[in-house]
Coordinates of C-alpha atoms and ligand atoms in Angstrom, one line a residue:
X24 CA 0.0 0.0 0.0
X25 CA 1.7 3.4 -0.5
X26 CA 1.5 5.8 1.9
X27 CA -0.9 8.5 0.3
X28 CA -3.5 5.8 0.8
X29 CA -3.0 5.8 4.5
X30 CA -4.7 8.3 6.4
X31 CA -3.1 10.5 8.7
X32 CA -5.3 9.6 12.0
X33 CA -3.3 6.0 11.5
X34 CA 0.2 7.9 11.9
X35 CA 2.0 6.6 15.4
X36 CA 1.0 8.4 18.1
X37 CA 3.7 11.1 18.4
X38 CA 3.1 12.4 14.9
X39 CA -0.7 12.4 15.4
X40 CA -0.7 14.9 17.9
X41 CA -3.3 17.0 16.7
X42 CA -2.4 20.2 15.2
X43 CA -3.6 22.7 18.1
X44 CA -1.4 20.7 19.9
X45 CA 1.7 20.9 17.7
X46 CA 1.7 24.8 17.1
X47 CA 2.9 26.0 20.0
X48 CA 6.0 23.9 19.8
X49 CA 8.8 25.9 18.1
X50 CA 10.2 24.1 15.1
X51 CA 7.5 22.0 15.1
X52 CA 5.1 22.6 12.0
X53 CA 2.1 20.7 10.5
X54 CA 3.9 21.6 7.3
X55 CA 7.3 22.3 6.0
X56 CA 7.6 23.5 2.7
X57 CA 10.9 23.1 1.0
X58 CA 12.9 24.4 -2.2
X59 CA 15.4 21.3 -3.4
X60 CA 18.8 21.5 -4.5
X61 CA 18.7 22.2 -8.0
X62 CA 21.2 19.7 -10.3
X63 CA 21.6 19.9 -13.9
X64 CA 24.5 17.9 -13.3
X65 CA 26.0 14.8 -11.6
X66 CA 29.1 14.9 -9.7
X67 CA 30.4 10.8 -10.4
X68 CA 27.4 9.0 -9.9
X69 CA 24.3 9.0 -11.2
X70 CA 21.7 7.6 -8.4
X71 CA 24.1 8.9 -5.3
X72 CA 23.1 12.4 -4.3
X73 CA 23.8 11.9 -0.7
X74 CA 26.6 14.0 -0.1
X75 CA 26.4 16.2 -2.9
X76 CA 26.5 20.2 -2.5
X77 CA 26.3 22.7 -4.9
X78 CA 29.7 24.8 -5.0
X79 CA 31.1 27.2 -7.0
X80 CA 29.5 30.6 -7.2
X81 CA 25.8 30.5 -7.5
X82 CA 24.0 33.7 -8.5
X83 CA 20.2 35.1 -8.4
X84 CA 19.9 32.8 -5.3
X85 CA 17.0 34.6 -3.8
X86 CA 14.2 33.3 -1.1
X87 CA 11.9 31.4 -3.2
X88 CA 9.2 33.8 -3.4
X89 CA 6.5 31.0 -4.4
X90 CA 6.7 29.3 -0.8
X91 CA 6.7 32.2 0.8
X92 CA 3.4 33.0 -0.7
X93 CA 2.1 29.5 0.3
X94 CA 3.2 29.9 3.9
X95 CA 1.7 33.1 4.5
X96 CA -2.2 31.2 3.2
X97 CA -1.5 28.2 5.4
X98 CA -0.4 30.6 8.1
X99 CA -3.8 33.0 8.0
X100 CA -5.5 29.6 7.6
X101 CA -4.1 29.2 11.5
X102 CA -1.9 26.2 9.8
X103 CA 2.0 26.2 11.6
X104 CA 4.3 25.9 8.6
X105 CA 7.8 26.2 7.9
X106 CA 9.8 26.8 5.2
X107 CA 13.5 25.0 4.3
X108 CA 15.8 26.8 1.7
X109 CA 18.0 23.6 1.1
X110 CA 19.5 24.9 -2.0
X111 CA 20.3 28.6 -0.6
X112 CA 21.7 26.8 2.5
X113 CA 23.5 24.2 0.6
X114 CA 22.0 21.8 2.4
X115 CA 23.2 17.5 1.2
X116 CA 20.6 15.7 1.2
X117 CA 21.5 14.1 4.9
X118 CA 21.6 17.6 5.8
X119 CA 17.9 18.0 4.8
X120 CA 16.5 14.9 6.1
X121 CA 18.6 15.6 9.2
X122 CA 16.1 19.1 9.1
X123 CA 13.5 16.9 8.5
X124 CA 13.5 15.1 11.9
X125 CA 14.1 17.7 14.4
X126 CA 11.3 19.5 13.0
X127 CA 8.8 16.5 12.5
X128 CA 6.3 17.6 10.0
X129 CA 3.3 16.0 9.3
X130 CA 2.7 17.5 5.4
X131 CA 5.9 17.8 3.2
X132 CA 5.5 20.2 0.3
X133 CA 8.0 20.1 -2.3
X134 CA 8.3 22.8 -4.7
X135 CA 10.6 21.7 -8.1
X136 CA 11.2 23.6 -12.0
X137 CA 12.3 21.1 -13.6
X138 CA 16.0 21.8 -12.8
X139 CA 15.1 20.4 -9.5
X140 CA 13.1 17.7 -9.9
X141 CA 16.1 15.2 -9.6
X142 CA 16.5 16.8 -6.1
X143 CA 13.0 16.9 -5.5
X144 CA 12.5 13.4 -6.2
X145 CA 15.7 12.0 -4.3
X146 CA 14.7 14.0 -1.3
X147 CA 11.1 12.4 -1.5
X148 CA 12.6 9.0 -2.0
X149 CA 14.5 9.3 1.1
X150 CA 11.5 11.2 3.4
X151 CA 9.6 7.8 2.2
X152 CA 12.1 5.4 3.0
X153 CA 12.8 6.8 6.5
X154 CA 9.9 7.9 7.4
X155 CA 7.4 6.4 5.7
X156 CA 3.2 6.5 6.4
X157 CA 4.3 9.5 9.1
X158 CA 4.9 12.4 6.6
X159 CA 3.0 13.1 3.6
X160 CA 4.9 14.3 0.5
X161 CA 3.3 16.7 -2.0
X162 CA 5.1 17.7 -5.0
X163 CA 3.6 21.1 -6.7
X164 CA 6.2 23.8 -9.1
X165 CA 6.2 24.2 -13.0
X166 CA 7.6 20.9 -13.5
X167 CA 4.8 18.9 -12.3
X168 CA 2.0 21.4 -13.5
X169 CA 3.7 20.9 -16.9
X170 CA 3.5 17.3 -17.1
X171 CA 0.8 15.9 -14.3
X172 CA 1.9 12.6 -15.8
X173 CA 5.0 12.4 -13.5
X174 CA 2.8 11.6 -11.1
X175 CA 1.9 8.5 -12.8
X176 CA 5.4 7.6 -13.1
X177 CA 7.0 7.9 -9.9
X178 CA 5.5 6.5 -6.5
X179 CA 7.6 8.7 -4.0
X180 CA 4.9 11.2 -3.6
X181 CA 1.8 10.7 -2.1
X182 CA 0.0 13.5 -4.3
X183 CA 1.2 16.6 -6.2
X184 CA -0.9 20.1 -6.0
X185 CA -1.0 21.7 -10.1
X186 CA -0.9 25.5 -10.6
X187 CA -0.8 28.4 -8.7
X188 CA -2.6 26.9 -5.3
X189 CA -2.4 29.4 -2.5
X190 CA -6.0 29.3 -2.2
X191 CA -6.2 25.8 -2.5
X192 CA -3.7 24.1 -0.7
X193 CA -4.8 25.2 3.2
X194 CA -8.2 23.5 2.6
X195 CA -6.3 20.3 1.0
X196 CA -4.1 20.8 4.3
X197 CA -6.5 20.6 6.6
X198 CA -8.3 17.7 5.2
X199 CA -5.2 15.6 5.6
X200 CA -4.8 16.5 9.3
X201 CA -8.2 15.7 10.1
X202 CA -7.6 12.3 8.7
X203 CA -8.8 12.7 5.1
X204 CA -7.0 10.5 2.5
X205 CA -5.3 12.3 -0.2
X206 CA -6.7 12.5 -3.7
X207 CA -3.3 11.6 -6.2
X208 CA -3.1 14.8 -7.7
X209 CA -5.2 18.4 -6.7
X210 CA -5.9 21.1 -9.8
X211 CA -5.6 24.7 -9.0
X212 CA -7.7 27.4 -10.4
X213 CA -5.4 30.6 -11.1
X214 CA -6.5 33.5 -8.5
X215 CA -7.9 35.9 -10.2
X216 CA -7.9 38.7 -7.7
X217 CA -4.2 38.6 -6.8
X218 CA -4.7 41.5 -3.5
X219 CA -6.9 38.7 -2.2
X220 CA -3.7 37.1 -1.5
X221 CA -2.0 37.3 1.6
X222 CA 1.4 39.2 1.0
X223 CA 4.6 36.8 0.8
X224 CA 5.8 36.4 4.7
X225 CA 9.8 36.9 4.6
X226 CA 10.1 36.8 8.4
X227 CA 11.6 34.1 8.7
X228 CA 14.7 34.3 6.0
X229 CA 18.1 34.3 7.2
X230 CA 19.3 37.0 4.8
X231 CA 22.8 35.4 5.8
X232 CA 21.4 32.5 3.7
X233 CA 21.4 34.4 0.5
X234 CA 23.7 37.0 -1.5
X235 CA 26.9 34.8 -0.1
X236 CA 28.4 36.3 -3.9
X237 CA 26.3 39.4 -4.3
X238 CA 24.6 42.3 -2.8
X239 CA 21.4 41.7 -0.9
X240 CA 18.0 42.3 -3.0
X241 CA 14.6 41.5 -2.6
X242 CA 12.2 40.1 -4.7
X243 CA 8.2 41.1 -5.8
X244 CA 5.8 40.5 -8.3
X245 CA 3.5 43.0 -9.5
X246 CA 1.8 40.6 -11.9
X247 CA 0.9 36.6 -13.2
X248 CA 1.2 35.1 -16.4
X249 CA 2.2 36.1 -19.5
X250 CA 0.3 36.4 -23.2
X251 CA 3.1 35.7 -25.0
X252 CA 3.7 32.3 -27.1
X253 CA 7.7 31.4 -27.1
X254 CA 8.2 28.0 -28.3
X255 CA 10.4 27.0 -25.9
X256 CA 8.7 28.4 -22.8
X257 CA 6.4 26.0 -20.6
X258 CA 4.6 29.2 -18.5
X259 CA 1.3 28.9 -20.6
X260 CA 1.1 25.3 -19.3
X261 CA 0.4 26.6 -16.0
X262 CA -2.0 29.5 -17.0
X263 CA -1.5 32.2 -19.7
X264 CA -4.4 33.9 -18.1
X265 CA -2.4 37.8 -17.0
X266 CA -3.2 39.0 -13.7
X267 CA -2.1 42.4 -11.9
X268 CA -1.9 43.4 -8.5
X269 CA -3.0 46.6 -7.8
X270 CA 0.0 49.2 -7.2
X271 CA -1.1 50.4 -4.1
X272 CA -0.6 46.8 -2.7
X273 CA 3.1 46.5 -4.8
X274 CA 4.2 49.8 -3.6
X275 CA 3.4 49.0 0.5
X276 CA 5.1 45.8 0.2
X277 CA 7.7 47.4 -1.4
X278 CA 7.7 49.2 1.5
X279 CA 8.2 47.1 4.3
X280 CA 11.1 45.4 2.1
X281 CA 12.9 48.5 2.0
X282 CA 13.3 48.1 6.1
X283 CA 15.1 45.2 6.3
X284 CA 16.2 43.1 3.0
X285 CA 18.1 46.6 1.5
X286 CA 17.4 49.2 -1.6
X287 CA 17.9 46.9 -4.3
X288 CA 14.9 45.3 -5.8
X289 CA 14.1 42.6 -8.2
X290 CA 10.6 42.8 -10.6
X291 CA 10.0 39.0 -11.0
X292 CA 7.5 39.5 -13.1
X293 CA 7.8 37.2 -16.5
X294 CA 7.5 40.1 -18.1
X295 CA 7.9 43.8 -16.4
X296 CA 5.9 46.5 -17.8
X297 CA 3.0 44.3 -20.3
X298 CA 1.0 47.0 -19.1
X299 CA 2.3 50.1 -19.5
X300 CA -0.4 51.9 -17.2
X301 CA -0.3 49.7 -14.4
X302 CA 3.6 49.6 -14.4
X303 CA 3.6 53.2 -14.6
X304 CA 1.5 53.9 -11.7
X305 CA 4.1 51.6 -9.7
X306 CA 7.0 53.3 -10.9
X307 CA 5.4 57.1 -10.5
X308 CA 4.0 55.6 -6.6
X309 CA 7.8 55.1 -6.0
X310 CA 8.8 58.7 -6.8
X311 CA 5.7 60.1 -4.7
X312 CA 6.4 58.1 -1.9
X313 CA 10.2 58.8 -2.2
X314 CA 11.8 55.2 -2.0
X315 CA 15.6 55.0 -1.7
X316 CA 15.5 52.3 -4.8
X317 CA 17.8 50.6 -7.3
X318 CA 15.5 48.1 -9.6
X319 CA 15.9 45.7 -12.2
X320 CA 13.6 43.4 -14.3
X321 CA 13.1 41.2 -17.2
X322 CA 11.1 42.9 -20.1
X323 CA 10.4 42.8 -24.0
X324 CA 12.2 45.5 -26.2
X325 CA 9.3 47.2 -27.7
X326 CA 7.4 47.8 -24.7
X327 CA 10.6 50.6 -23.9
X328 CA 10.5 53.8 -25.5
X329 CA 11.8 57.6 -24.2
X330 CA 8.7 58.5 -21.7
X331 CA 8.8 55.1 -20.6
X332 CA 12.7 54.6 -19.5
X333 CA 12.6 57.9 -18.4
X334 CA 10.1 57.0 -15.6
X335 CA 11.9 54.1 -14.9
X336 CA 14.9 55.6 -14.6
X337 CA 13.8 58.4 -12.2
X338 CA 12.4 55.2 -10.2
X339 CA 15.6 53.8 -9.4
X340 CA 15.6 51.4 -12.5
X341 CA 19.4 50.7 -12.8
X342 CA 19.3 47.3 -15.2
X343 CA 17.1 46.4 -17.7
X344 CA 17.0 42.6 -19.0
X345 CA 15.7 41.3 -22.0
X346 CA 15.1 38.1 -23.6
X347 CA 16.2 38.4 -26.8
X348 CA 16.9 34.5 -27.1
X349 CA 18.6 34.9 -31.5
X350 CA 20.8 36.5 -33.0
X351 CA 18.5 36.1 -36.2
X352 CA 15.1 38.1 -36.7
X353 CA 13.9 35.7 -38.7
X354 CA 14.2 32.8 -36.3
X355 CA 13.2 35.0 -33.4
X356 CA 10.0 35.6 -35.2
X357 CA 8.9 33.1 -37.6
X358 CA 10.3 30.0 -35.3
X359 CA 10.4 30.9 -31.6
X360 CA 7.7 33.3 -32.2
X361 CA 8.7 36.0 -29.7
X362 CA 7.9 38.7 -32.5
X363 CA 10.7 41.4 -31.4
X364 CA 12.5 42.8 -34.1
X365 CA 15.9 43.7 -34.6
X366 CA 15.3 47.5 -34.5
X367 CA 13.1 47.7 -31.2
X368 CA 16.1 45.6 -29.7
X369 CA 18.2 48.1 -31.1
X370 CA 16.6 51.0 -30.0
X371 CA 16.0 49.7 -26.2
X372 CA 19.6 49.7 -25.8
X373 CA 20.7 52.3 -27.4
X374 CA 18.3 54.1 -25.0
X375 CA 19.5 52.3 -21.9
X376 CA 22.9 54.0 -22.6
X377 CA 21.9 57.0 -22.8
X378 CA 19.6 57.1 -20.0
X379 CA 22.8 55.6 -17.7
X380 CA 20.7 52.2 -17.4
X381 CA 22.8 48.7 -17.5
X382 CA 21.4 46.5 -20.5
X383 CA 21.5 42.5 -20.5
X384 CA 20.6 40.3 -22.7
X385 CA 19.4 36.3 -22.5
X386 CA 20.4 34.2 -25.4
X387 CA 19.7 30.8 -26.4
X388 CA 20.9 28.7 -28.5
X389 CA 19.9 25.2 -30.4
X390 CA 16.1 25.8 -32.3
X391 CA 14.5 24.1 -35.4
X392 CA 16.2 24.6 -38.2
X393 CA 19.0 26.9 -36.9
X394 CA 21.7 27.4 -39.1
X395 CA 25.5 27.9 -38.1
X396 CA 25.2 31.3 -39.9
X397 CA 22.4 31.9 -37.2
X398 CA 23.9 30.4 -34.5
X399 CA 27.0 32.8 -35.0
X400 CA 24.7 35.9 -35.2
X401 CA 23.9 35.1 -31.4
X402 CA 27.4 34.4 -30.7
X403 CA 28.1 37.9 -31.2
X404 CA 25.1 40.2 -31.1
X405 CA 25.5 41.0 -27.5
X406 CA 29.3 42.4 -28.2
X407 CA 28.0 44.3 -31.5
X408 CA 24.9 45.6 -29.7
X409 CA 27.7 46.9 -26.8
X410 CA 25.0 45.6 -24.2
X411 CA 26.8 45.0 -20.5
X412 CA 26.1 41.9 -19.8
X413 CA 24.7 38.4 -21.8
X414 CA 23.7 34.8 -20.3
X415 CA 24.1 32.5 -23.2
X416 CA 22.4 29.0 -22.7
X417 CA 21.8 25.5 -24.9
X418 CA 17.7 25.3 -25.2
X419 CA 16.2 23.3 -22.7
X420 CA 13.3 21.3 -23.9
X421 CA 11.0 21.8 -20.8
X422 CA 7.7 20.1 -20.1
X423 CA 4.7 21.7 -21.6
X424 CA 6.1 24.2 -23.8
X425 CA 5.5 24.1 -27.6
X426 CA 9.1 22.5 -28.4
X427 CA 8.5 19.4 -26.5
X428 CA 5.5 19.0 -28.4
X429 CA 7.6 19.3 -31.6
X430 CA 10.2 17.0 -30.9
X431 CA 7.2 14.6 -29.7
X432 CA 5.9 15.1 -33.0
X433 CA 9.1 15.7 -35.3
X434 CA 11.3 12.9 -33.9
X435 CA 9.5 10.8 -31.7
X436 CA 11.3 11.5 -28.6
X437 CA 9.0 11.7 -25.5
X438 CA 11.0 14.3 -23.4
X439 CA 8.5 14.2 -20.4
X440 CA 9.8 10.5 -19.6
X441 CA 13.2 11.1 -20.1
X442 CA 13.3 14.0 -17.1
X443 CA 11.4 11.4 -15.6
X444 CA 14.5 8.7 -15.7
X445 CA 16.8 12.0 -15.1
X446 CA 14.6 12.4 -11.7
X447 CA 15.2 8.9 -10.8
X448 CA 19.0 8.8 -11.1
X449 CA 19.0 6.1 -14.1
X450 CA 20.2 8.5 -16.4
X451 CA 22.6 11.2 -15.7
X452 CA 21.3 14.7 -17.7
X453 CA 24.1 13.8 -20.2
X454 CA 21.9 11.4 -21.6
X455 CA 18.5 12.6 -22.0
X456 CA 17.9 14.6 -25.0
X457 CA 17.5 17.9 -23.0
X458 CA 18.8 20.3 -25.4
X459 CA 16.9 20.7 -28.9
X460 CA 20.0 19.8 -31.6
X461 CA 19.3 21.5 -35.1
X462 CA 20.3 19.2 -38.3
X463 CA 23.3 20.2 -39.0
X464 CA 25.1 20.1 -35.0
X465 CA 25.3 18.4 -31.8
X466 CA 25.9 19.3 -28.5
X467 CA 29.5 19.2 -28.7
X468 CA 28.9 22.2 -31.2
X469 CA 26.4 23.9 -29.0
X470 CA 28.7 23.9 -25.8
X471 CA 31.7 25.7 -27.9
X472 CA 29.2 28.0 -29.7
X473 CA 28.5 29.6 -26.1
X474 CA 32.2 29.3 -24.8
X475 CA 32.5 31.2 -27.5
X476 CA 30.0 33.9 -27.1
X477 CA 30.8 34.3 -23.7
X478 CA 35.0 34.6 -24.3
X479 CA 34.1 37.2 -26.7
X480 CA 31.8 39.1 -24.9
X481 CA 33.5 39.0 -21.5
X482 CA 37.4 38.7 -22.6
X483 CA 37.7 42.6 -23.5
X484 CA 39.4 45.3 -21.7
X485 CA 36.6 47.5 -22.0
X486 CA 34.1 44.6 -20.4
X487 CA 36.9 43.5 -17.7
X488 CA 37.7 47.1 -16.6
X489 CA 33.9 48.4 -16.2
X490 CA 33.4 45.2 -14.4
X491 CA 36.3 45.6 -11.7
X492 CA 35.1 49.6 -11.6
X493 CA 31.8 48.7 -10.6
X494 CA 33.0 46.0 -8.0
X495 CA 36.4 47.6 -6.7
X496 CA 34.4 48.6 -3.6
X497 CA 33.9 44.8 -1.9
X498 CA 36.0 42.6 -1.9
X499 CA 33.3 40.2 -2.1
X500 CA 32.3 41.2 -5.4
X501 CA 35.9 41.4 -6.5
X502 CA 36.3 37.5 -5.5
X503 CA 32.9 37.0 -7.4
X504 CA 34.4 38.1 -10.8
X505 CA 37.6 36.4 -10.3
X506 CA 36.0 33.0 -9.8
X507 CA 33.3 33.4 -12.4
X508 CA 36.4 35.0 -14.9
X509 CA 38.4 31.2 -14.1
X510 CA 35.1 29.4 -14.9
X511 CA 33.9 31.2 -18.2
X512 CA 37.6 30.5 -19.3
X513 CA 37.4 26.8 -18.4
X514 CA 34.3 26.0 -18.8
X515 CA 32.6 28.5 -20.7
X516 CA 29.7 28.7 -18.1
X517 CA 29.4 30.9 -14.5
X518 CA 29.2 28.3 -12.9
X519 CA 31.1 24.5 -12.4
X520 CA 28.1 23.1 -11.3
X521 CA 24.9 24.8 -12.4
X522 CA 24.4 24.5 -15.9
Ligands
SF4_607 S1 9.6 33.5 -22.5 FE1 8.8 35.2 -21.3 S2 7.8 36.4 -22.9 FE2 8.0 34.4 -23.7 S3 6.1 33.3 -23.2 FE3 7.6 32.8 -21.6 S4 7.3 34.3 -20.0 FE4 6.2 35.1 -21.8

């Protein structure tokens, strides 16, 4: 019998202390929600994650925002929850379940992208093998929402929770404490009204935890979803339905971040500024209430013109990223479909210079029928454009987005099962077909094609000196670039270990 057919009321008697019971006690809670390691990559084995940390420098290692939200509805629900950053505290995996057991929680929710779902389904192996019928493991994130056939594949977790589920999941909660059995897997319905939700609790963050490489930030999200159709993105499988808070409800939590987590904030909005008048009404509540801010965000190149970088500007905006994902228009637009054109993504940086605001730009590379000629255009657009800063990567075929459907349909190759073997261990990520290989390549070409962009990009005076100017002041920031300068060289990535 698997576990998520036992009820909770048949747990041993010191786990079914009821939950009135349980709250008072201090690291104690009905339900500890945890963010995995996330492991593109294996270190010498495939299956044995035991002792495995993540090292090198990690960056954009921020509290997991998602969870937070979670905690705070189980919380107002009266529900005691806790949450464990295992990947910001570089937590093994013995490290975890050592966690696990001084704080005894009944429900375990597991939140995985599919970059962590090996971790995610290691640490539920092990939370089943040791502890068995006494702690419930729930999977929920964009991998599973993606592909709800996981569930079907792996027995490790007694049921998964689809979607966006802060509404949801207090009620499914509560259920399972009173003794109810757990359905296999829960659907979500987007909110729709996203003030109705109860504002992300960060109380409980160690900020020690985070920004071991960078300067402290905080997160927030002004809005959900997204309406645009990139072929290699999986966010419409959750909802493509766009949702905005309203600004008076961004701005306070703004707010109360500004107190304790620093000036500098991160939009994590898919896409920052979809809606020019609600944006603006953020960024002009920012300059009314005079907030000491530097900001960044991802956005599209044609929603920036003068008026509109201006604003952000006199708002603190100090880097602006955009996907840009090709070098070529024509395979940005008639393949990947992300309909930006060459000049918009011309013009947005050309105004971020001269409005003093840093420009970035994502890259991918490895589509349908991408030439070399193409290829090379990507290579080098960020150094012709004169941008300040490019992440190059191989295209990940994630669950649920338009290109795992093509290479279902085009070659045969069921990706969806293949992160499923990944998960298990029985095959390392070297040998799933993760990354989408045109014709006329393979991977080996892929990997030197971004060595390449980034050696080009980054090895110049001009690039190394406005670095070391910018970081001169800490000596944290100084070790930073050194360490990510020796790994671009080696390995052509920022990192040795995250991919
Ligand atoms: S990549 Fe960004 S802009 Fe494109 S669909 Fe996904 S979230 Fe939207």
């Amino acid at each position: 019998m698997l576990a998520a057919d036992m009820p909770l009321k048949n747990m041993d008697r010191q786990t079914a202390a009821s939950s009135s019971q349980r709250t008072h006690v201090k690291n104690m809670p009905d339900v500890l929600l945890i963010n995995p390691l996330s492991i593109f990559r294996n270190v010498s084995e495939k299956s044995n994650l035991r002792n495995y940390k993540v090292s090198g420098v990690k960056t954009g290692v921020w509290p997991p925002l998602g969870l937070m939200y979670i905690a705070a509805e189980l919380r107002k629900s009266g529900i005691s929850v806790g949450i464990l950053d295992a990947f910001a505290k570089e937590y093994s995996l013995d490290q975890t379940l050592e966690a696990i057991r001084r704080e005894e929680p009944r429900i375990i929710g597991i939140s995985a992208a599919t970059p962590q779902i090996r971790g995610a389904y290691q640490l539920a192996s092990e939370i089943k093998r040791q502890f068995g019928r006494n702690i419930l493991v729930c999977l929920g994130g964009p991998h599973v929402s993606s592909d709800p056939q996981f569930m079907d594949r792996v027995d490790c977790f007694d049921f998964a929770v689809l979607g966006e589920s802060e509404l949801e999941f207090p009620g499914i909660v509560k259920d399972l404490l009173n003794g109810g059995v757990p359905e296999r897997i829960y659907r979500s319905d987007p909110p729709v009204d996203l003030d109705a939700l109860s504002v992300p609790d960060r109380s409980e963050f160690d900020i020690n935890d985070y920004f071991k490489t960078e300067q402290p930030c905080f997160t927030v999200i002004t809005s959900r979803g997204c309406p645009y159709k990139c072929i290699f993105c999986s966010r419409a499988a959750i909802t493509d339905k766009v949702r905005y808070r309203s600004p008076e409800s961004v701005l306070d939590e703004i707010g109360r971040c500004l107190e304790r987590w620093g000036r500098t904030l991160v939009f994590l909005d898919d896409t920052f500024g979809m809606s020019r008048l609600h944006a603006t009404r953020i960024l002009e509540g920012i300059i009314d209430r005079a907030y000491d801010l530097r900001w960044t965000c991802n956005t599209r190149a044609h929603l920036i013109d003068r008026d509109f970088i201006d604003l952000m500007k006199r708002s603190g905006c100090y880097m602006l990223l955009f996907g840009v994902e090709s070098g070529s228009e024509h395979l940005r637009n008639q393949i990947l479909k992300k309909h930006v054109s060459d000049e918009a993504i011309r013009n947005a940086v050309s105004l971020c210079k001269e409005f003093g605001i840093l420009s970035g730009l994502y890259f991918m590379l490895g589509f349908p029928g991408e030439t070399r000629k193409e290829m090379e255009k990507t290579v080098n657009m960020g150094k012709d454009l004169g941008v300040d800063l490019i992440t190059v990567h191989p295209t990940a075929i994630y669950p649920g987005s338009q290109l795992q459907k093509t290479l279902q349909e085009e070659r045969g190759i069921d990706i969806n099962a293949y992160w499923t073997e990944y998960a298990k261990g029985t095959l390392s990520f070297e040998e799933i077909p993760s990354v989408y290989i045109p014709e006329e390549m393979d991977l080996r070409y892929i990997q030197e094609a971004r060595k390449r962009a980034y050696r080009k990009f980054y090895f110049r005076p001009s690039v190394i000196w406005a670095h070391l100017k910018n970081d001169m002041a800490s000596l944290k920031d100084l070790k930073r670039d050194a360490v990510i300068a020796v790994n671009l060289f080696r390995h052509g990535k920022t990192s040795k270990d995250l991919k």
